[in-house]
XYZ file of C-alpha atoms in Angstrom:
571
model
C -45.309 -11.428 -51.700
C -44.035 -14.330 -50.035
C -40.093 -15.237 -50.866
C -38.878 -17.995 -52.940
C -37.135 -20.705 -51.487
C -33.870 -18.977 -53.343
C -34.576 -15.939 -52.096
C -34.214 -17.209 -48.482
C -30.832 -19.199 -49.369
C -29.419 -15.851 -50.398
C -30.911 -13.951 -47.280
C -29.739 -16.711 -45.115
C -26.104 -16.447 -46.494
C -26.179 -12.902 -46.512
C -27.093 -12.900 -42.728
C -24.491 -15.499 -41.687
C -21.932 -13.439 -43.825
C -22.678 -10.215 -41.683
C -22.339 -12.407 -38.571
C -19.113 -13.754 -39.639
C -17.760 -10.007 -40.715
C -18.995 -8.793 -37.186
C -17.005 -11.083 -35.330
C -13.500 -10.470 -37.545
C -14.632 -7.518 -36.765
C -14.861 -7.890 -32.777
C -11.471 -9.932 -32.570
C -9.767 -7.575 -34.793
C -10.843 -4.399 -32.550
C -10.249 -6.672 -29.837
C -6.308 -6.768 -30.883
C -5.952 -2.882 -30.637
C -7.974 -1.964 -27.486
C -8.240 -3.529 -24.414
C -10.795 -3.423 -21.789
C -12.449 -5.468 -18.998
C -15.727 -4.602 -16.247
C -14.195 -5.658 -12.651
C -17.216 -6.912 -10.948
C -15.175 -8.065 -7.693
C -15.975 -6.863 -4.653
C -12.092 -5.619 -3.431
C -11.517 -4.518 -7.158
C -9.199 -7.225 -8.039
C -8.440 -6.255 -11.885
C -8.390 -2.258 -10.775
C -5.364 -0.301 -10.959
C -4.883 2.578 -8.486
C -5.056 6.335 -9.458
C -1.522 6.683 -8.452
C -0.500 3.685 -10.654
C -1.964 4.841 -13.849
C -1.120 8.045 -13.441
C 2.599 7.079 -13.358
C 2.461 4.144 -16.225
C 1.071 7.610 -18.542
C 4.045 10.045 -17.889
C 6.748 7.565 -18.884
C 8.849 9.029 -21.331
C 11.314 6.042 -21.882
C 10.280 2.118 -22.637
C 10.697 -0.009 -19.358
C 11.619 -3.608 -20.317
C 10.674 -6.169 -17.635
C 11.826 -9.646 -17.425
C 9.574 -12.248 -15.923
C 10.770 -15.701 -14.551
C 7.907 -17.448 -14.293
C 7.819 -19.557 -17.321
C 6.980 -23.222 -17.252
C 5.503 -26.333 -15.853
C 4.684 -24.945 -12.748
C 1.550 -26.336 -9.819
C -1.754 -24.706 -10.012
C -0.343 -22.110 -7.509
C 2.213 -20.911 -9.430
C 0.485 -20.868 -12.878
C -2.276 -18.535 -10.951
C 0.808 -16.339 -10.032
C 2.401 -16.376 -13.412
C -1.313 -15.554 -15.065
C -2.076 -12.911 -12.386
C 1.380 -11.175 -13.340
C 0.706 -11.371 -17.243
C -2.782 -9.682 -16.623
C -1.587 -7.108 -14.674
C 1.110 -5.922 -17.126
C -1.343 -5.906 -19.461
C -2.986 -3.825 -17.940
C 0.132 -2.138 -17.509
C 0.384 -1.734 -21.219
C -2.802 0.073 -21.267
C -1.977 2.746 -19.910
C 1.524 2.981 -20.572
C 1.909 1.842 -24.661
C 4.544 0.923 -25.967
C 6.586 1.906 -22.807
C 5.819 -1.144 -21.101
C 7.448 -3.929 -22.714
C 7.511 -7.315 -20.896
C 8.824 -10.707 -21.460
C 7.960 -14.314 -19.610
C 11.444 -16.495 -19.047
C 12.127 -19.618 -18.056
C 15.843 -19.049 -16.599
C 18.485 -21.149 -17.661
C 16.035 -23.675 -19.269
C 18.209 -23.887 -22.730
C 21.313 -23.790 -21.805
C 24.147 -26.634 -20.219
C 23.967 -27.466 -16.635
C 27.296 -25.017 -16.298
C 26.325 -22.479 -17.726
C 22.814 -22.858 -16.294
C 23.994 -22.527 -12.694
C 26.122 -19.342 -13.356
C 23.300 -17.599 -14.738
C 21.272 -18.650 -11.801
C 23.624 -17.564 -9.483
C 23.665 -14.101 -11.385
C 20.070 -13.764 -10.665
C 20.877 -14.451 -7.154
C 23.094 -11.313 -6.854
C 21.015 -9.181 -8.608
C 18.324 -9.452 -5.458
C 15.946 -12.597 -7.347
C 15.721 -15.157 -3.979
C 15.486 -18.623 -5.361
C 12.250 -21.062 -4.056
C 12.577 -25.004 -3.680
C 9.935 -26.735 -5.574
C 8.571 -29.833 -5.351
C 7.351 -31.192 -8.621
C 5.982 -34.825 -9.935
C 8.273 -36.720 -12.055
C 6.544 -37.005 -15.245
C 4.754 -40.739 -14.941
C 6.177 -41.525 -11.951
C 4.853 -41.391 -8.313
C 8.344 -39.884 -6.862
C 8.907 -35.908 -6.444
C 11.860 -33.931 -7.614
C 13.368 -30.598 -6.207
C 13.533 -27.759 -8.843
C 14.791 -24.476 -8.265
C 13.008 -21.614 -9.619
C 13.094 -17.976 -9.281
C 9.889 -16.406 -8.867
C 11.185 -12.265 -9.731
C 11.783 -9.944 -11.949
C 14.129 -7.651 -13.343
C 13.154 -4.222 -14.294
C 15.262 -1.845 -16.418
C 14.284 1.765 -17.203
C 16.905 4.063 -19.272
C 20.640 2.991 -18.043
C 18.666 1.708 -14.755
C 17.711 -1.688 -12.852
C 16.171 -3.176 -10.383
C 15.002 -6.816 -9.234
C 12.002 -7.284 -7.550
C 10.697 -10.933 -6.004
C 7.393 -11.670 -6.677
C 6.755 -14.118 -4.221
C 5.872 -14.060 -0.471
C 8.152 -15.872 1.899
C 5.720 -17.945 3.276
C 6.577 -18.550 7.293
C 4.054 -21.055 8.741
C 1.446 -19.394 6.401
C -0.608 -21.556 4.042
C 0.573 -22.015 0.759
C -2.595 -20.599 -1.086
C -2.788 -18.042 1.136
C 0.822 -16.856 0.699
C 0.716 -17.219 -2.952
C -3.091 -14.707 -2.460
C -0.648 -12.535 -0.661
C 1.507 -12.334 -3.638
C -0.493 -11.741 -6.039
C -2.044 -8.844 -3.946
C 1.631 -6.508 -3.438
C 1.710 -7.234 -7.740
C 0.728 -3.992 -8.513
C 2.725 -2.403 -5.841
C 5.797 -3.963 -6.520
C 6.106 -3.150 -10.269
C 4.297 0.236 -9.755
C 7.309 0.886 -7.126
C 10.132 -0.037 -8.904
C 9.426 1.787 -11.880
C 8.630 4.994 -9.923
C 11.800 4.233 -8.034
C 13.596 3.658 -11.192
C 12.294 6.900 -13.266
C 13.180 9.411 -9.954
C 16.104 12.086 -11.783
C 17.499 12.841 -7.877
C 16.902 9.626 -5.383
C 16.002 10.625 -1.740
C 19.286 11.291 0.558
C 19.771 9.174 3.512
C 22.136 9.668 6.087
C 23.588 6.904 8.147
C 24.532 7.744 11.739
C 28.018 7.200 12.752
C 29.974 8.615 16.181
C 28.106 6.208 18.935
C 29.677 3.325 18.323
C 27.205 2.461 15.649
C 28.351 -0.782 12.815
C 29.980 -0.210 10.128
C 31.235 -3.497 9.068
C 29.848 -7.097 7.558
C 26.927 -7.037 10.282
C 25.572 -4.026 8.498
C 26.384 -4.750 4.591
C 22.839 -6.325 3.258
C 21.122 -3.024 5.236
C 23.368 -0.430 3.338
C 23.639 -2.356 -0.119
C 19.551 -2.870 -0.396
C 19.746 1.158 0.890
C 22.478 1.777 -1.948
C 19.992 0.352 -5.008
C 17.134 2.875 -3.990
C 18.832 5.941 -2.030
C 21.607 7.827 -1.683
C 23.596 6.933 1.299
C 25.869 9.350 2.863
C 27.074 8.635 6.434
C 27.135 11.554 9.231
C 29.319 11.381 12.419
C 27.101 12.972 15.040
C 29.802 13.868 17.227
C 31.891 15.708 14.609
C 29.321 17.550 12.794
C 28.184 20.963 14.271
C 24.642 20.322 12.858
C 22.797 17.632 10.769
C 21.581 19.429 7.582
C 17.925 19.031 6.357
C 18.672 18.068 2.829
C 18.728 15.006 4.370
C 15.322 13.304 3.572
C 15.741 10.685 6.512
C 18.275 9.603 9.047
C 19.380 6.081 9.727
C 19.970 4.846 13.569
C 21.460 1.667 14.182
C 22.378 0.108 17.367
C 24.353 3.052 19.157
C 26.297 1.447 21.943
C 27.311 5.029 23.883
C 25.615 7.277 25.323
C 24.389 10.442 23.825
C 25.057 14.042 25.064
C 22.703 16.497 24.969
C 24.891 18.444 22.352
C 24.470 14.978 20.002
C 20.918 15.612 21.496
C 19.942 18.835 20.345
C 21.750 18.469 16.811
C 18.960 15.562 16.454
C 15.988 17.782 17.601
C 17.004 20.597 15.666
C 16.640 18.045 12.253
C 13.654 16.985 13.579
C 12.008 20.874 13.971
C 13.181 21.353 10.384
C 10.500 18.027 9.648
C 12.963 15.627 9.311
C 12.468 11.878 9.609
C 14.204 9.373 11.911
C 14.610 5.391 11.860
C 15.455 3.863 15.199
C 17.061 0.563 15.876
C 17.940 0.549 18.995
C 19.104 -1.967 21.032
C 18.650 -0.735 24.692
C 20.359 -3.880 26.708
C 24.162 -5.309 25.938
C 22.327 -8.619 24.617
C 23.345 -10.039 21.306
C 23.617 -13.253 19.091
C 27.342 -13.219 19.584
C 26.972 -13.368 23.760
C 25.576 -16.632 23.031
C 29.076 -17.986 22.539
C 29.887 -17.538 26.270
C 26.926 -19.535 26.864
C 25.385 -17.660 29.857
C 25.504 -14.042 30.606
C 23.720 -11.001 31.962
C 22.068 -8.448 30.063
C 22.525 -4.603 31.124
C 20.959 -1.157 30.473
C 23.389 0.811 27.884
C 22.297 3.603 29.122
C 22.582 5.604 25.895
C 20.489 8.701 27.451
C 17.683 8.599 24.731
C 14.998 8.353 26.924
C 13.791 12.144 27.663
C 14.462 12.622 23.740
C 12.424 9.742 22.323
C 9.919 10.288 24.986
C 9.340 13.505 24.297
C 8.441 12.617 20.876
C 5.920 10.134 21.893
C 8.035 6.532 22.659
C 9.377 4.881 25.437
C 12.053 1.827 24.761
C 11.851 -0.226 27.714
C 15.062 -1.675 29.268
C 13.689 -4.873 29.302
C 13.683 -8.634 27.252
C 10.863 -10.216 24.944
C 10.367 -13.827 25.136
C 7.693 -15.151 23.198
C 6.694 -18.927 22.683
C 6.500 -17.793 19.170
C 9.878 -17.407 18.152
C 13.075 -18.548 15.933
C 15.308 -21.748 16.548
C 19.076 -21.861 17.642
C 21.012 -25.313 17.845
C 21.209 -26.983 21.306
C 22.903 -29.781 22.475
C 19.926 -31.961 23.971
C 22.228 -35.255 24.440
C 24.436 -37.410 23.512
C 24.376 -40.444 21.492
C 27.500 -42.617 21.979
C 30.093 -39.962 22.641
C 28.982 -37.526 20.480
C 26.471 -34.503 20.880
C 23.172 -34.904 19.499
C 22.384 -30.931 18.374
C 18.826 -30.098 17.242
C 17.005 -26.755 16.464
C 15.093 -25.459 19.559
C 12.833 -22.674 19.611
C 14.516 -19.518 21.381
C 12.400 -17.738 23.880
C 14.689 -14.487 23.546
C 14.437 -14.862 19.393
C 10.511 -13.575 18.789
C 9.061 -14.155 15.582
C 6.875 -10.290 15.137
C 4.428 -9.789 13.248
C 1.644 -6.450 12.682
C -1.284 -6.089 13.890
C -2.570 -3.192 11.625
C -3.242 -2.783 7.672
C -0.874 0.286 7.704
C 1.073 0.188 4.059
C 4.443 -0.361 6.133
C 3.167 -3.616 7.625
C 0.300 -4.757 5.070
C 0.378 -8.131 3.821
C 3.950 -8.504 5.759
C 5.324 -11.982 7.009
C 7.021 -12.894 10.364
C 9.936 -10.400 11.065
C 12.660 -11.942 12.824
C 14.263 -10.275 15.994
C 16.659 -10.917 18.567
C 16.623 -9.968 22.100
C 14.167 -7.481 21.264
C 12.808 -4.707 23.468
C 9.152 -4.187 24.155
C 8.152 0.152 22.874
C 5.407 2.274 24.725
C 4.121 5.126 23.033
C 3.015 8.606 25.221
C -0.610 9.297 25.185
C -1.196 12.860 23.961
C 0.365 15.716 21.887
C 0.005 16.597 18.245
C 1.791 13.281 17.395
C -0.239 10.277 15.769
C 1.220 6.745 17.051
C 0.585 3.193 15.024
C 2.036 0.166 16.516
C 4.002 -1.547 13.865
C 5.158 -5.158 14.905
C 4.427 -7.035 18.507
C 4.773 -10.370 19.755
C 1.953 -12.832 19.568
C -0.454 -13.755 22.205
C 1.836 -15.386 24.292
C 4.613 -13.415 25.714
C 6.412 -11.917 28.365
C 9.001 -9.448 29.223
C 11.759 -9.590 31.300
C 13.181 -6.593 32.961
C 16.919 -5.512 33.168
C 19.224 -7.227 34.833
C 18.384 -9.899 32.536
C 20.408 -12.936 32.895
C 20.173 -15.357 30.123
C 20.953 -19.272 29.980
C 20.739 -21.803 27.531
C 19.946 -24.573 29.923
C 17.020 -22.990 30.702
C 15.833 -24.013 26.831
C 15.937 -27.430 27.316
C 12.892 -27.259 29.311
C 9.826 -26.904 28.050
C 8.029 -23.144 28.419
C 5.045 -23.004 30.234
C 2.589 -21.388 28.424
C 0.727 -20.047 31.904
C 4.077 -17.667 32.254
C 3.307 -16.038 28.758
C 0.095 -14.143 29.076
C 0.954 -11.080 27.657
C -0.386 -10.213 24.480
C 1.283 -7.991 21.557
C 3.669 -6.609 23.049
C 4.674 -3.460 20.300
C 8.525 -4.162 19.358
C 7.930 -0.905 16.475
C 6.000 2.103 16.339
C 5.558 4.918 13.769
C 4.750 8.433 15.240
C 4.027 11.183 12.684
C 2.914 14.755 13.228
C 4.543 17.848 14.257
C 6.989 17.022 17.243
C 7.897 19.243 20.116
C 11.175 20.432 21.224
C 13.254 18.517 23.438
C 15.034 21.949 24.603
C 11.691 24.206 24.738
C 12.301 26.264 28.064
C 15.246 24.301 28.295
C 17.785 26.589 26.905
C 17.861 30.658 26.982
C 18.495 33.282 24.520
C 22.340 32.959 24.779
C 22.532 29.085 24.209
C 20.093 29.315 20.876
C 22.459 31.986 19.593
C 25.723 29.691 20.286
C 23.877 27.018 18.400
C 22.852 29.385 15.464
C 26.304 30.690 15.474
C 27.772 26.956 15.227
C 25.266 25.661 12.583
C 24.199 28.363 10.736
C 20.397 27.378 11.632
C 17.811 29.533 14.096
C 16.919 27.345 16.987
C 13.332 25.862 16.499
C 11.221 25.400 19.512
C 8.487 23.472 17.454
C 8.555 21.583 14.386
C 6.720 23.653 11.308
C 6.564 20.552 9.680
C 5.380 17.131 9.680
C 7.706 14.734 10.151
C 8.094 10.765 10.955
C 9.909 8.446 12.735
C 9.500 4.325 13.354
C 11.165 3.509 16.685
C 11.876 -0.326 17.239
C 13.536 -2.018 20.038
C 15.975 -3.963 18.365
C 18.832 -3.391 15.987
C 18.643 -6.882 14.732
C 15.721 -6.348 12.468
C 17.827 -4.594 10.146
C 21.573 -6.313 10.517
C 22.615 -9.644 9.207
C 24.649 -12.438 10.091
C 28.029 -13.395 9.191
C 29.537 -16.638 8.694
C 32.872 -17.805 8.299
C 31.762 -19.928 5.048
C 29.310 -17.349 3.400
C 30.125 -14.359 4.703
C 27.170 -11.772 5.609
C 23.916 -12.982 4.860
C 20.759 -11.382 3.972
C 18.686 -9.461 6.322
C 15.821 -11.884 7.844
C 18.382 -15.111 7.294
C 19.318 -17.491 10.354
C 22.440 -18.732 9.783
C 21.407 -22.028 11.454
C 18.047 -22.273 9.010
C 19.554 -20.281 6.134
C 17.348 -21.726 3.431
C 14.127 -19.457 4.791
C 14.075 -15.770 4.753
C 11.632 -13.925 6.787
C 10.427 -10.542 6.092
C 12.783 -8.037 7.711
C 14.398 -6.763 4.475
C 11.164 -5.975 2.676
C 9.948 -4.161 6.337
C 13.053 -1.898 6.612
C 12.388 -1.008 2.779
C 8.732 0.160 3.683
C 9.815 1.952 6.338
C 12.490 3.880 4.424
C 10.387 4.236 1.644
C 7.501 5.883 3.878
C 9.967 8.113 5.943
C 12.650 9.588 2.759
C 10.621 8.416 -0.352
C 7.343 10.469 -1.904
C 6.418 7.486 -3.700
C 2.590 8.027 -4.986
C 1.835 4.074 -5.198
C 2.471 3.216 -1.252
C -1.715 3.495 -1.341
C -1.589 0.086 -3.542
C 0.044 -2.235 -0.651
C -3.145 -1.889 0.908
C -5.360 -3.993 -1.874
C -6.303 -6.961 -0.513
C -7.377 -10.329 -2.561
C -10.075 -12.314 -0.480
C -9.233 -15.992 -0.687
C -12.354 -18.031 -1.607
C -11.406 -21.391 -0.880
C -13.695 -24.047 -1.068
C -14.600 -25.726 2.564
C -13.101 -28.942 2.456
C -15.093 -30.246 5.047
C -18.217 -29.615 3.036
C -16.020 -31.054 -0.398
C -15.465 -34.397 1.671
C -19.339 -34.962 2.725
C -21.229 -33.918 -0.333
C -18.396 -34.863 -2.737
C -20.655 -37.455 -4.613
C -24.271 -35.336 -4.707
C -22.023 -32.452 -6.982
C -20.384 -35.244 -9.217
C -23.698 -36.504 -10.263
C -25.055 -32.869 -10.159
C -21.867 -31.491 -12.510
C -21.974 -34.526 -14.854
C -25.751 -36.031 -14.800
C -27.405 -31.889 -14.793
C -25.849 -31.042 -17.975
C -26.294 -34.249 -19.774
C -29.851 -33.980 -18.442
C -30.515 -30.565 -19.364
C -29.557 -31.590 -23.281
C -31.366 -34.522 -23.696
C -34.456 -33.239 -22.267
C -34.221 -29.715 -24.857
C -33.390 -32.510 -27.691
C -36.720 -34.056 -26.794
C -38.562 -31.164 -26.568
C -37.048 -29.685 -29.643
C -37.984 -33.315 -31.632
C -41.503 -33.492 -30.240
C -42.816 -29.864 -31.569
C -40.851 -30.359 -34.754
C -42.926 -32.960 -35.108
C -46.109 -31.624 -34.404
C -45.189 -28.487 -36.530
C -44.554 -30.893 -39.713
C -47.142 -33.207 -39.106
C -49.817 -31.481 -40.989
C-alpha cells in the first residue's frame, strides 16, 4: 500500500524529531562524561598511570589558579588551551576535587594596586615574561608583562608553579612545545607534593666551611616550600642519622678527616642519598674583583671517598665557547669606559645530554668556574652523566691562573676540541665501603659505641647521589640594590633566568622525594612545524589548491546533483 503524501510529511517530521532528540541527547550526555581517542603517536592527550592514580585518592578539593587569561600570540593561546585540556582531564579523574580557574592578573584593578598584586605573585615563586604585543591598529609594539604560572592550594597548603620554559637561545615554538610537554608533570607534582602528611627530611651540611648566608638563601627557601630542612654540623655530630632522606653538600672549603669521612660512609651503607656541589679550586665570581688571580686545589680530601663510589672531580677549569657574559671594559670613548657584555670562557652554559627525568626537557644551566667529573668504570654502581659542556671546550688544569685581558681577544675555536665534558653525574646502586679492610674489629666497635650504629662494610640498600663540579649551580648572587637573587640569575643580565633552580629541584626530588609522577617529565611533544622553505616556493600552488579545490568540489556536486534531478523528473 503505497503512503499518502501526508503520511510521508508525518514520517518525515517524526524522523527529523528523533534526530533532533538524539543530538540533545548527545550534548546533554556530553555535559556529564567526558572522553576523547588519542590517536598521536607520543600520546599527547594521555595521562600517566601514576598521574591518575593520584588525581583518584584525593580526599580534599585542590583549587588552582591559572594566569593565562587574555589577548595573548598564537603561542601563548596554544599554551593557555593545552593547560585547560589537561585539567580537564584532570577533572576526570579527580571530580569535584579539581577545581580550576583561568585569570588575567591585575587586569581590573588601578595601575597601583595592579603592580602590588603583581609583585605578590612575584614572591610567591610566579617569574614574570616580557611580551611583545601589537598595538591594536597600529604598526608599533608594546611591552606587557604577564605571568605565565600557577598557584596551587590543597587543604591549608600552597604552592606556585611556572608554566613556562625559560627559553635560552631556544626557538620560541620549540620552548613553548617544551612547556606544554612538563604540563602534566608540573601540576601532577605539586599536588602530590602538596597532599604528602610528613615531607621528606633534608639535612644541610655545615662544619667545612660550607655558606650559610645571602649566597645560599634562594637554595634553602625553594628547599623550605617542599622539604624539611634541618642543618647538621659534620664535625660536631658523632654520626649522621638515617632518618635523613638526603644530605645537602655545598661548597666545603676545608678539608675533610677521615672521622667526617666515615660518618658520611656510614649514612651512605644505611642507603642514604648525597648531593654534591663541590667546588674543588679557590675560583669564584667574587675573585673577579681583584681582576687577575690564580686558582688552587682546596684540597678538601674527598677524592678516595667519592672515588670509591664511582666519581672523580678533577682539579681542573672548564672553558667553553658556549658560555655566560660578564661586563668588560673594551675602550674608551672620550674619557669614559665603554663596558659591554662579553662572553666568559670560565662561565659555561651546561646543558644534558640524556632523557633522564632529572635533565629531560631542561634548559641551559648556568655555572661558574666549573670542574669537569669522571665516573669509575665498574662496581655495582650505575653512572648517568647529567650536564657537560658543548662541543667546544677545554679544560684547564690546576694552577689555573685567570685574566680578564685575556677576554678581549677573540677564542680560537681550534683550542676547544673537547666535547661534553660531564660537569654532573648521578650514580645509583649499592655503594661500597670506603673503610672495608680499612679498619679492624676495635675501631668498628669505637664507632658503634660513639653512634649507636653497627659499622656497615656494604650498603644493603640502594642509594643515590649527583656529584657536580661546581657549587655555583645551586647559590645565587647578591647585590647591593636587590639583595640575593634567584638561582640561575646573572646579576649583570638579570632579566633571564636559566634553568639551575628547576635542576637542583629534580635532583632533590629524585634523591629524598618518592614522588610516583617523576615518569611524566619524560613525555615528549614532537613539534610538527611546517618547512618554511617548502611554504615560500609552493606558497601560491596551495592557495589556489585551499581556495579553488573546495569551491570546485561544490560546484561540480551542484551540477551533478541538477543534471540527474533532471533526468529523474523529466519523464
Amino acid at each position: 500500500m503505497e503512503l499518502t503524501r501526508k503520511d510521508k510529511r508525518k514520517q518525515y517530521l517524526k524522523r527529523t524529531l528523533g534526530l533532533v532528540a538524539v543530538i540533545v541527547a548527545i550534548n546533554v550526555a556530553a555535559g556529564y562524561f567526558h572522553a576523547r581517542l588519542d590517536l598521536t603517536a607520543e600520546q599527547r592527550y594521555t595521562l600517566a598511570p601514576s598521574t591518575r592514580e593520584l588525581l583518584r585518592k584525593l580526599d580534599a578539593p585542590v583549587e588552582i589558579e591559572v594566569y593565562l587569561k587574555g589577548k595573548y600570540p598564537a603561542g601563548f593561546r596554544q599554551l593557555s588551551n593545552a593547560t585547560r585540556e589537561l585539567l580537564e582531564e584532570f577533572q576526570q579523574y579527580g571530580g569535584n576535587n579539581i577545581r580550576f580557574t583561568f585569570l588575567n592578573p591585575g587586569s581590573d584593578l588601578p595601575d597601583s594596586m595592579r603592580a602590588a598584586f603583581q609583585d605578590s605573585l612575584m614572591a610567591r615563586g610566579i617569574l614574570p615574561f616580557n611580551l611583545q604585543v601589537q598595538d591594536d591598529g597600529k604598526d608599533s609594539y608594546a611591552e606587557k608583562l604577564i605571568f605565565p604560572g600557577a598557584i596551587i592550594q590543597y587543604k591549608d597548603r600552597e604552592t606556585a608553579i611556572n608554566l613556562l620554559k625559560s627559553q635560552g637561545g631556544m626557538d620560541p615554538m620549540q620552548a613553548l612545545n617544551s612547556s606544554e610537554a612538563l604540563l602534566e608533570y608540573k601540576f601532577a607534582n605539586a599536588i602530590y607534593q602538596l597532599q604528602q602528611p610528613h615531607r621528606p627530611l633534608i639535612g644541610y651540611m655545615l662544619g667545612h666551611g660550607e655558606p650559610e648566608g645571602p649566597e645560599v638563601y634562594d637554595a634553602l627557601k625553594t628547599l623550605h616550600e617542599l622539604y624539611q630542612v634541618d642543618t647538621v654540623n659534620l664535625a660536631t655530630t658523632p654520626a649522621i642519622s638515617g632518618e635523613f632522606d638526603a644530605l645537602l653538600f655545598v661548597r666545603p672549603t676545608l678539608a675533610f678527616t677521615d672521622a667526617d669521612k666515615l660518618k658520611i660512609d656510614q649514612y651512605v651503607m644505611q642507603g642514604g642519598n648525597i648531593a654534591w656541589f663541590i667546588d674543588n679550586l679557590t675560583a669564584s665570581a667574587d675573585s673577579l674583583r681583584g681582576r687577575d688571580f690564580v686558582a688552587f686545589d682546596r684540597n678538601l680530601q674527598l677524592e678516595d671517598l667519592l672515588f670509591k663510589y664511582g666519581a672523580r672531580i678533577n682539579p681542573d677549569l672548564v672553558q667553553d665557547l658556549r658560555s655566560d657574559i660578564i661586563p668588560l671594559v673594551v675602550g674608551n670613548l672620550g674619557d669614559k669606559p665603554q663596558i659591554q657584555p662579553v662572553p666568559f670562557p670560565y662561565f659555561p652554559l651546561l646543558s644534558s645530554t640524556n632523557g633522564h627525568p632529572i635533565v629531560k626537557n631542561l634548559d641551559l644551566v648556568m655555572s661558574r668556574f666549573a670542574g669537569s667529573v669522571d665516573t669509575m668504570a665498574g662496581g655495582d654502581v650505575h653512572k648517568t652523566i647529567l650536564l657537560t659542556s658543548s662541543d667546544h671546550s677545554r679544560t684547564v688544569r690546576s694552577p689555573a691562573q685567570i685574566t680578564l685581558e685575556s677576554v678581549q681577544q677573540q677564542p680560537n675555536p681550534r683550542e676547544f676540541r673537547q666535547r661534553n665534558l660531564p660537569v654532573a653525574v648521578l650514580l645509583e646502586g649499592h655503594f661500597p665501603s670506603l673503610f672495608r679492610h680499612r679498619i679492624g674489629a676495635e675501631a668498628q666497635a669505637q664507632w658503634q659505641n660513639a653512634s649507636g650504629q653497627a659499622y656497615r662494610a656494604q650498603a644493603d640498600t640502594a642509594g643515590k647521589m649527583i656529584v657536580a663540579g661546581d657549587a655555583d649551580l645551586v647559590l645565587n648572587a647578591v647585590t647591593r640594590k636587590s639583595g640575593p637573587l634567584q638561582m640561575g640569575v646573572n646579576e649583570f643580565n638579570p632579566d633571564y633566568q636559566f634553568a639551575n633552580r628547576d635542576f637542583f629541584l629534580n635532583g632533590m626530588d629524585y634523591l629524598a622525594s618518592k614522588s610516583p609522577v617523576m615518569e611524566t617529565r619524560n613525555k615528549e611533544l614532537t613539534l610538527r612545524l611546517l618547512d618554511v622553505e617548502k611554504v615560500r616556493t609552493e606558497k601560491t600552488k596551495w592557495q589556489i589548491l585551499a581556495f579553488a579545490l573546495p569551491i570546485g568540489a561544490v560546484l561540480l556536486f551542484a551540477m551533478a546533483f541538477q543534471y540527474f534531478r533532471q533526468r529523474k523528473y523529466a519523464q
